Structures are given as C-alpha cells and as structure tokens.
C-alpha cells in the first residue's frame, strides 16, 4: 500500500512540475496533426491508405522522439542529483516515466490521427461542396492497415508489436546515452540490423518462406513474430530499468 501511495505521489509530482512541458508537447503534436489533416482536406487529398501511411510515419517517429527524451533529466549533473535524490524508489520513478511514454503517449498518438482526420473532413466541407462516399467520413485507421484481411488479429498484433519494440529500444538508448539519444539509438539500431541481416542471409538461405505462407502457416507466423517482439520489448524495458536503477551522479555507461 505504501508503494502504491508513493507511486501516485510521484506521478502527481511529475504532472505538476512538467505541466507546461506536457501541454506544450501534446499541443504541438496535435497541432501538427490538425494542420496535416486540414492540408489534406483543402486539396481534397487523403482519405485512404496514403493518408494513414503519412500520419503513421509522423506519429511513429514522434513516439520514438519522445521515448528518446524519457531520461532527459539525466544529461546534466545537477538534474541527475535532483532525480536520484527524490524520495521515491527507482521502480516508482521508472514506472512513472514508462506510463507516460508508453500507454499514455500511444493514446495521444492515436487521438492525434483522429483529430487530423476530423480536420480533413471539416476543412474539405468548408472549402468545397460536400461530397458523398467514404471521403466524407472519418476513417478507421485499423481497417486501412489490414493489408492481410484473412488474419486481422495476428496482423494488427504484429505491426503494433513492432512499434512498441522499436520504441523500447529508444527507451533503452535514452538511459544508456542520455545526450543525443535519438541519433545514437538510430545508429545503434542500424548497425544491429546490418549484423542481423547478414546473419539471417547466411543461416536462413534455402528456406522457402513464400511456400510456407501459401501453405497456411501464415495464420500463425505473425502471431509468433508478434509474441517474439513483445518478449524482446519486455527485455528492453527491464534492461532500461536496471540501467536507471544503477545510475550514479557521475555518469558511467556500464
């Protein structure tokens, strides 16, 4: 019970101390989404896969940028001391940031898409004659993303797991190297993908994945891949927590 009270107090403190920063960040993100939607509506564009793709690109990138600033107060000695000396456990401090950056931010990103799409419909109705059909209605991005409609649950689970996995890497990078974390994490991911790509080409050569997909194995392959992504995501969260827990006033990478 005491731990729960401490966590709630820490969340309340973070909200109060960073209220202006939070409002500015959310307002800027939603403002960009509304501007993009208004642009689409003014020129009678969007309303389909291209709009969802552009919005997804902007929102996913925003999610990674915000994740890379999760431990921005660890960049300077003074702010590190203030953070480490807070009367709360390392877990409470970490989980407070995690709640803000993972589930809350995801909800903000999804809301940003709908605000942008509402702006598209409203602006289009203002500047031109009302149109009939799907363009005049607010889109459901989840249906648009269902490229493979034969297995909607597995496919959506897979693409969402990819987002949270890469975001977890930016969270881990944010505590490993707080300064210029976003750029450093991108470089690390690029190098890691090159190594894994070479390994995959050399070890998986000869396996006919297209044939396996045609044989019906695809019904479960995305679910298994999504589960693997979720497991790796949890590992990244745990490593980030351990690194944060072991943080000292004098910064040390390991």
mmCIF file of C-alpha atoms in Angstrom:
data_model
loop_
_atom_site.group_PDB
_atom_site.id
_atom_site.type_symbol
_atom_site.label_atom_id
_atom_site.label_comp_id
_atom_site.label_asym_id
_atom_site.label_seq_id
_atom_site.Cartn_x
_atom_site.Cartn_y
_atom_site.Cartn_z
ATOM 1 C CA UNK A 1 0.000 0.000 0.000
ATOM 2 C CA UNK A 2 2.860 2.342 0.823
ATOM 3 C CA UNK A 3 4.472 1.612 -2.537
ATOM 4 C CA UNK A 4 1.208 2.402 -4.306
ATOM 5 C CA UNK A 5 0.896 5.715 -2.448
ATOM 6 C CA UNK A 6 4.485 6.620 -3.265
ATOM 7 C CA UNK A 7 3.906 5.859 -6.936
ATOM 8 C CA UNK A 8 0.766 8.001 -7.054
ATOM 9 C CA UNK A 9 2.556 10.852 -5.309
ATOM 10 C CA UNK A 10 5.447 10.592 -7.768
ATOM 11 C CA UNK A 11 3.056 10.646 -10.737
ATOM 12 C CA UNK A 12 1.295 13.696 -9.289
ATOM 13 C CA UNK A 13 4.619 15.442 -8.739
ATOM 14 C CA UNK A 14 5.745 14.766 -12.312
ATOM 15 C CA UNK A 15 2.490 16.152 -13.693
ATOM 16 C CA UNK A 16 2.675 19.309 -11.587
ATOM 17 C CA UNK A 17 6.352 20.022 -12.267
ATOM 18 C CA UNK A 18 6.152 19.282 -16.002
ATOM 19 C CA UNK A 19 2.646 20.574 -16.688
ATOM 20 C CA UNK A 20 3.717 23.294 -19.120
ATOM 21 C CA UNK A 21 6.104 20.956 -20.921
ATOM 22 C CA UNK A 22 3.423 18.271 -21.231
ATOM 23 C CA UNK A 23 0.779 20.688 -22.519
ATOM 24 C CA UNK A 24 3.229 22.221 -24.998
ATOM 25 C CA UNK A 25 4.343 18.813 -26.303
ATOM 26 C CA UNK A 26 0.811 17.440 -26.671
ATOM 27 C CA UNK A 27 -0.448 20.704 -28.163
ATOM 28 C CA UNK A 28 2.401 20.791 -30.691
ATOM 29 C CA UNK A 29 1.822 17.181 -31.748
ATOM 30 C CA UNK A 30 -1.928 17.590 -32.102
ATOM 31 C CA UNK A 31 -1.424 20.928 -33.854
ATOM 32 C CA UNK A 32 0.778 19.253 -36.461
ATOM 33 C CA UNK A 33 -1.850 16.537 -36.968
ATOM 34 C CA UNK A 34 -4.661 19.080 -37.370
ATOM 35 C CA UNK A 35 -2.567 21.116 -39.823
ATOM 36 C CA UNK A 36 -1.805 18.000 -41.877
ATOM 37 C CA UNK A 37 -5.454 16.972 -41.894
ATOM 38 C CA UNK A 38 -6.527 20.485 -42.883
ATOM 39 C CA UNK A 39 -3.993 20.444 -45.722
ATOM 40 C CA UNK A 40 -5.389 17.140 -46.995
ATOM 41 C CA UNK A 41 -8.944 18.460 -46.804
ATOM 42 C CA UNK A 42 -8.124 21.754 -48.504
ATOM 43 C CA UNK A 43 -6.627 19.995 -51.518
ATOM 44 C CA UNK A 44 -9.136 17.110 -51.391
ATOM 45 C CA UNK A 45 -6.466 14.532 -50.714
ATOM 46 C CA UNK A 46 -6.053 11.718 -48.247
ATOM 47 C CA UNK A 47 -8.963 9.672 -47.006
ATOM 48 C CA UNK A 48 -7.234 6.373 -47.700
ATOM 49 C CA UNK A 49 -4.057 4.360 -47.312
ATOM 50 C CA UNK A 50 -1.755 7.233 -48.323
ATOM 51 C CA UNK A 51 -3.076 9.432 -45.517
ATOM 52 C CA UNK A 52 -2.812 6.640 -42.950
ATOM 53 C CA UNK A 53 0.740 5.934 -44.115
ATOM 54 C CA UNK A 54 1.826 9.587 -43.795
ATOM 55 C CA UNK A 55 0.152 10.013 -40.421
ATOM 56 C CA UNK A 56 1.614 6.724 -39.184
ATOM 57 C CA UNK A 57 5.095 7.790 -40.276
ATOM 58 C CA UNK A 58 4.837 11.134 -38.451
ATOM 59 C CA UNK A 59 3.207 9.699 -35.318
ATOM 60 C CA UNK A 60 5.537 6.703 -35.015
ATOM 61 C CA UNK A 61 8.551 8.973 -35.426
ATOM 62 C CA UNK A 62 7.094 11.273 -32.758
ATOM 63 C CA UNK A 63 6.670 8.297 -30.444
ATOM 64 C CA UNK A 64 10.333 7.408 -30.866
ATOM 65 C CA UNK A 65 11.490 11.005 -30.360
ATOM 66 C CA UNK A 66 9.520 11.354 -27.132
ATOM 67 C CA UNK A 67 10.792 7.957 -25.946
ATOM 68 C CA UNK A 68 14.375 9.100 -26.511
ATOM 69 C CA UNK A 69 13.765 12.012 -24.095
ATOM 70 C CA UNK A 70 12.430 9.781 -21.313
ATOM 71 C CA UNK A 71 15.581 10.362 -19.247
ATOM 72 C CA UNK A 72 16.472 13.848 -20.456
ATOM 73 C CA UNK A 73 16.985 14.964 -16.848
ATOM 74 C CA UNK A 74 19.969 12.602 -16.645
ATOM 75 C CA UNK A 75 22.034 14.621 -19.117
ATOM 76 C CA UNK A 76 23.362 17.154 -16.595
ATOM 77 C CA UNK A 77 24.935 16.608 -13.188
ATOM 78 C CA UNK A 78 22.557 18.960 -11.368
ATOM 79 C CA UNK A 79 19.405 17.348 -12.754
ATOM 80 C CA UNK A 80 20.838 13.873 -12.170
ATOM 81 C CA UNK A 81 21.367 14.698 -8.499
ATOM 82 C CA UNK A 82 17.817 16.054 -8.217
ATOM 83 C CA UNK A 83 16.391 12.920 -9.845
ATOM 84 C CA UNK A 84 18.440 10.438 -7.821
ATOM 85 C CA UNK A 85 17.697 12.235 -4.543
ATOM 86 C CA UNK A 86 13.921 12.186 -4.971
ATOM 87 C CA UNK A 87 12.190 10.404 -2.047
ATOM 88 C CA UNK A 88 10.873 7.561 -4.211
ATOM 89 C CA UNK A 89 12.135 4.154 -5.248
ATOM 90 C CA UNK A 90 13.875 3.601 -8.570
ATOM 91 C CA UNK A 91 10.936 1.480 -9.675
ATOM 92 C CA UNK A 92 8.419 4.255 -8.920
ATOM 93 C CA UNK A 93 10.499 6.790 -10.838
ATOM 94 C CA UNK A 94 10.937 4.444 -13.780
ATOM 95 C CA UNK A 95 7.336 3.224 -13.989
ATOM 96 C CA UNK A 96 6.050 6.810 -13.820
ATOM 97 C CA UNK A 97 8.033 7.670 -16.937
ATOM 98 C CA UNK A 98 7.104 4.374 -18.576
ATOM 99 C CA UNK A 99 3.384 5.029 -18.099
ATOM 100 C CA UNK A 100 3.762 8.464 -19.683
ATOM 101 C CA UNK A 101 5.892 7.345 -22.635
ATOM 102 C CA UNK A 102 4.275 4.007 -23.494
ATOM 103 C CA UNK A 103 0.495 3.697 -22.859
ATOM 104 C CA UNK A 104 -0.352 7.403 -22.396
ATOM 105 C CA UNK A 105 1.734 8.532 -25.374
ATOM 106 C CA UNK A 106 0.219 5.794 -27.547
ATOM 107 C CA UNK A 107 -3.257 7.079 -26.723
ATOM 108 C CA UNK A 108 -2.144 10.632 -27.554
ATOM 109 C CA UNK A 109 -0.759 9.466 -30.907
ATOM 110 C CA UNK A 110 -3.976 7.631 -31.802
ATOM 111 C CA UNK A 111 -6.026 10.680 -30.785
ATOM 112 C CA UNK A 112 -3.753 12.800 -32.976
ATOM 113 C CA UNK A 113 -4.692 10.763 -36.027
ATOM 114 C CA UNK A 114 -8.411 11.126 -35.393
ATOM 115 C CA UNK A 115 -8.045 14.878 -34.798
ATOM 116 C CA UNK A 116 -6.180 15.173 -38.086
ATOM 117 C CA UNK A 117 -8.797 13.174 -39.953
ATOM 118 C CA UNK A 118 -11.611 15.219 -38.433
ATOM 119 C CA UNK A 119 -9.780 18.351 -39.616
ATOM 120 C CA UNK A 120 -9.588 16.846 -43.130
ATOM 121 C CA UNK A 121 -13.352 16.280 -43.281
ATOM 122 C CA UNK A 122 -14.238 19.674 -41.759
ATOM 123 C CA UNK A 123 -11.889 21.716 -43.970
ATOM 124 C CA UNK A 124 -12.987 19.857 -47.092
ATOM 125 C CA UNK A 125 -16.650 20.604 -46.317
ATOM 126 C CA UNK A 126 -15.797 24.284 -45.776
ATOM 127 C CA UNK A 127 -13.776 24.903 -48.940
ATOM 128 C CA UNK A 128 -15.738 22.691 -51.343
ATOM 129 C CA UNK A 129 -19.152 21.235 -51.892
ATOM 130 C CA UNK A 130 -19.961 18.346 -49.558
ATOM 131 C CA UNK A 131 -19.037 15.023 -51.095
ATOM 132 C CA UNK A 132 -20.618 11.652 -50.654
ATOM 133 C CA UNK A 133 -18.841 8.383 -50.101
ATOM 134 C CA UNK A 134 -16.045 7.315 -47.817
ATOM 135 C CA UNK A 135 -14.059 10.547 -48.175
ATOM 136 C CA UNK A 136 -16.693 12.451 -46.215
ATOM 137 C CA UNK A 137 -16.416 10.114 -43.226
ATOM 138 C CA UNK A 138 -13.772 9.802 -40.531
ATOM 139 C CA UNK A 139 -11.534 6.835 -41.273
ATOM 140 C CA UNK A 140 -10.854 3.831 -39.124
ATOM 141 C CA UNK A 141 -7.052 3.507 -39.474
ATOM 142 C CA UNK A 142 -7.069 -0.055 -38.156
ATOM 143 C CA UNK A 143 -9.190 -1.246 -41.077
ATOM 144 C CA UNK A 144 -6.938 0.574 -43.561
ATOM 145 C CA UNK A 145 -3.858 -1.103 -42.062
ATOM 146 C CA UNK A 146 -5.356 -4.556 -42.552
ATOM 147 C CA UNK A 147 -3.361 -5.430 -45.648
ATOM 148 C CA UNK A 148 -3.908 -9.094 -44.917
ATOM 149 C CA UNK A 149 -7.612 -9.257 -44.085
ATOM 150 C CA UNK A 150 -7.524 -13.047 -43.739
ATOM 151 C CA UNK A 151 -5.874 -12.745 -40.329
ATOM 152 C CA UNK A 152 -6.710 -9.301 -38.927
ATOM 153 C CA UNK A 153 -5.900 -10.003 -35.269
ATOM 154 C CA UNK A 154 -2.489 -11.549 -35.941
ATOM 155 C CA UNK A 155 -1.506 -8.843 -38.407
ATOM 156 C CA UNK A 156 -2.516 -5.913 -36.171
ATOM 157 C CA UNK A 157 -0.825 -7.568 -33.209
ATOM 158 C CA UNK A 158 2.338 -7.914 -35.286
ATOM 159 C CA UNK A 159 2.518 -4.316 -36.552
ATOM 160 C CA UNK A 160 1.745 -2.899 -33.088
ATOM 161 C CA UNK A 161 4.406 -5.137 -31.549
ATOM 162 C CA UNK A 162 6.958 -3.725 -34.000
ATOM 163 C CA UNK A 163 6.154 -0.163 -32.907
ATOM 164 C CA UNK A 164 6.473 -0.958 -29.203
ATOM 165 C CA UNK A 165 9.639 -2.987 -29.771
ATOM 166 C CA UNK A 166 11.490 -0.187 -31.530
ATOM 167 C CA UNK A 167 10.152 2.321 -29.031
ATOM 168 C CA UNK A 168 11.577 0.161 -26.227
ATOM 169 C CA UNK A 169 14.980 0.388 -27.914
ATOM 170 C CA UNK A 170 14.749 4.183 -27.861
ATOM 171 C CA UNK A 171 13.790 3.992 -24.174
ATOM 172 C CA UNK A 172 16.830 1.820 -23.512
ATOM 173 C CA UNK A 173 19.013 4.173 -25.533
ATOM 174 C CA UNK A 174 17.640 7.142 -23.588
ATOM 175 C CA UNK A 175 19.208 5.863 -20.366
ATOM 176 C CA UNK A 176 22.326 4.334 -21.944
ATOM 177 C CA UNK A 177 23.346 7.595 -23.606
ATOM 178 C CA UNK A 178 21.048 10.464 -22.499
ATOM 179 C CA UNK A 179 22.809 13.085 -24.642
ATOM 180 C CA UNK A 180 21.741 12.995 -28.319
ATOM 181 C CA UNK A 181 19.949 9.763 -27.508
ATOM 182 C CA UNK A 182 17.720 9.710 -30.592
ATOM 183 C CA UNK A 183 20.574 9.903 -33.103
ATOM 184 C CA UNK A 184 22.775 7.468 -31.191
ATOM 185 C CA UNK A 185 19.951 4.918 -30.897
ATOM 186 C CA UNK A 186 19.212 5.162 -34.629
ATOM 187 C CA UNK A 187 22.873 4.477 -35.363
ATOM 188 C CA UNK A 188 22.904 1.519 -32.952
ATOM 189 C CA UNK A 189 19.717 0.057 -34.481
ATOM 190 C CA UNK A 190 21.136 0.453 -37.991
ATOM 191 C CA UNK A 191 24.338 -1.375 -37.066
ATOM 192 C CA UNK A 192 22.391 -4.102 -35.271
ATOM 193 C CA UNK A 193 20.084 -4.587 -38.252
ATOM 194 C CA UNK A 194 23.072 -4.895 -40.586
ATOM 195 C CA UNK A 195 24.619 -7.606 -38.389
ATOM 196 C CA UNK A 196 21.332 -9.494 -38.019
ATOM 197 C CA UNK A 197 20.646 -9.150 -41.752
ATOM 198 C CA UNK A 198 23.985 -10.702 -42.647
ATOM 199 C CA UNK A 199 23.389 -13.466 -40.117
ATOM 200 C CA UNK A 200 19.889 -14.154 -41.448
ATOM 201 C CA UNK A 201 21.049 -14.299 -45.061
ATOM 202 C CA UNK A 202 23.824 -16.740 -44.226
ATOM 203 C CA UNK A 203 21.778 -19.050 -41.968
ATOM 204 C CA UNK A 204 18.262 -18.966 -43.443
ATOM 205 C CA UNK A 205 19.247 -19.292 -47.086
ATOM 206 C CA UNK A 206 17.270 -22.020 -48.801
ATOM 207 C CA UNK A 207 14.124 -21.757 -46.701
ATOM 208 C CA UNK A 208 11.149 -21.055 -48.945
ATOM 209 C CA UNK A 209 9.127 -18.621 -46.816
ATOM 210 C CA UNK A 210 6.753 -17.855 -49.674
ATOM 211 C CA UNK A 211 5.828 -21.527 -49.894
ATOM 212 C CA UNK A 212 5.226 -21.669 -46.142
ATOM 213 C CA UNK A 213 2.969 -18.652 -46.374
ATOM 214 C CA UNK A 214 0.966 -20.278 -49.151
ATOM 215 C CA UNK A 215 0.607 -23.473 -47.134
ATOM 216 C CA UNK A 216 -1.306 -21.702 -44.411
ATOM 217 C CA UNK A 217 1.494 -21.310 -41.907
ATOM 218 C CA UNK A 218 0.957 -17.569 -42.220
ATOM 219 C CA UNK A 219 -2.084 -17.893 -39.973
ATOM 220 C CA UNK A 220 0.241 -18.206 -37.006
ATOM 221 C CA UNK A 221 3.529 -16.755 -38.214
ATOM 222 C CA UNK A 222 2.552 -13.147 -37.495
ATOM 223 C CA UNK A 223 1.247 -14.122 -34.071
ATOM 224 C CA UNK A 224 4.565 -15.845 -33.276
ATOM 225 C CA UNK A 225 6.583 -12.920 -34.612
ATOM 226 C CA UNK A 226 4.455 -10.530 -32.580
ATOM 227 C CA UNK A 227 4.984 -12.630 -29.460
ATOM 228 C CA UNK A 228 8.736 -12.587 -30.101
ATOM 229 C CA UNK A 229 8.662 -8.797 -30.480
ATOM 230 C CA UNK A 230 6.732 -8.495 -27.201
ATOM 231 C CA UNK A 231 9.274 -10.671 -25.385
ATOM 232 C CA UNK A 232 12.175 -8.596 -26.716
ATOM 233 C CA UNK A 233 10.300 -5.439 -25.768
ATOM 234 C CA UNK A 234 9.966 -6.621 -22.163
ATOM 235 C CA UNK A 235 13.676 -7.425 -22.128
ATOM 236 C CA UNK A 236 14.490 -3.901 -23.321
ATOM 237 C CA UNK A 237 12.230 -2.418 -20.631
ATOM 238 C CA UNK A 238 13.945 -4.496 -17.967
ATOM 239 C CA UNK A 239 17.432 -3.543 -19.151
ATOM 240 C CA UNK A 240 16.429 0.128 -19.159
ATOM 241 C CA UNK A 241 15.131 -0.220 -15.608
ATOM 242 C CA UNK A 242 18.324 -1.920 -14.415
ATOM 243 C CA UNK A 243 20.450 0.788 -16.009
ATOM 244 C CA UNK A 244 18.318 3.512 -14.442
ATOM 245 C CA UNK A 245 18.418 1.770 -11.059
ATOM 246 C CA UNK A 246 22.219 1.677 -11.168
ATOM 247 C CA UNK A 247 22.583 5.289 -12.267
ATOM 248 C CA UNK A 248 25.023 7.419 -10.317
ATOM 249 C CA UNK A 249 25.768 11.117 -10.105
ATOM 250 C CA UNK A 250 28.955 10.526 -12.127
ATOM 251 C CA UNK A 251 27.760 9.124 -15.451
ATOM 252 C CA UNK A 252 29.132 5.731 -16.405
ATOM 253 C CA UNK A 253 27.943 3.765 -19.431
ATOM 254 C CA UNK A 254 28.342 0.419 -17.635
#
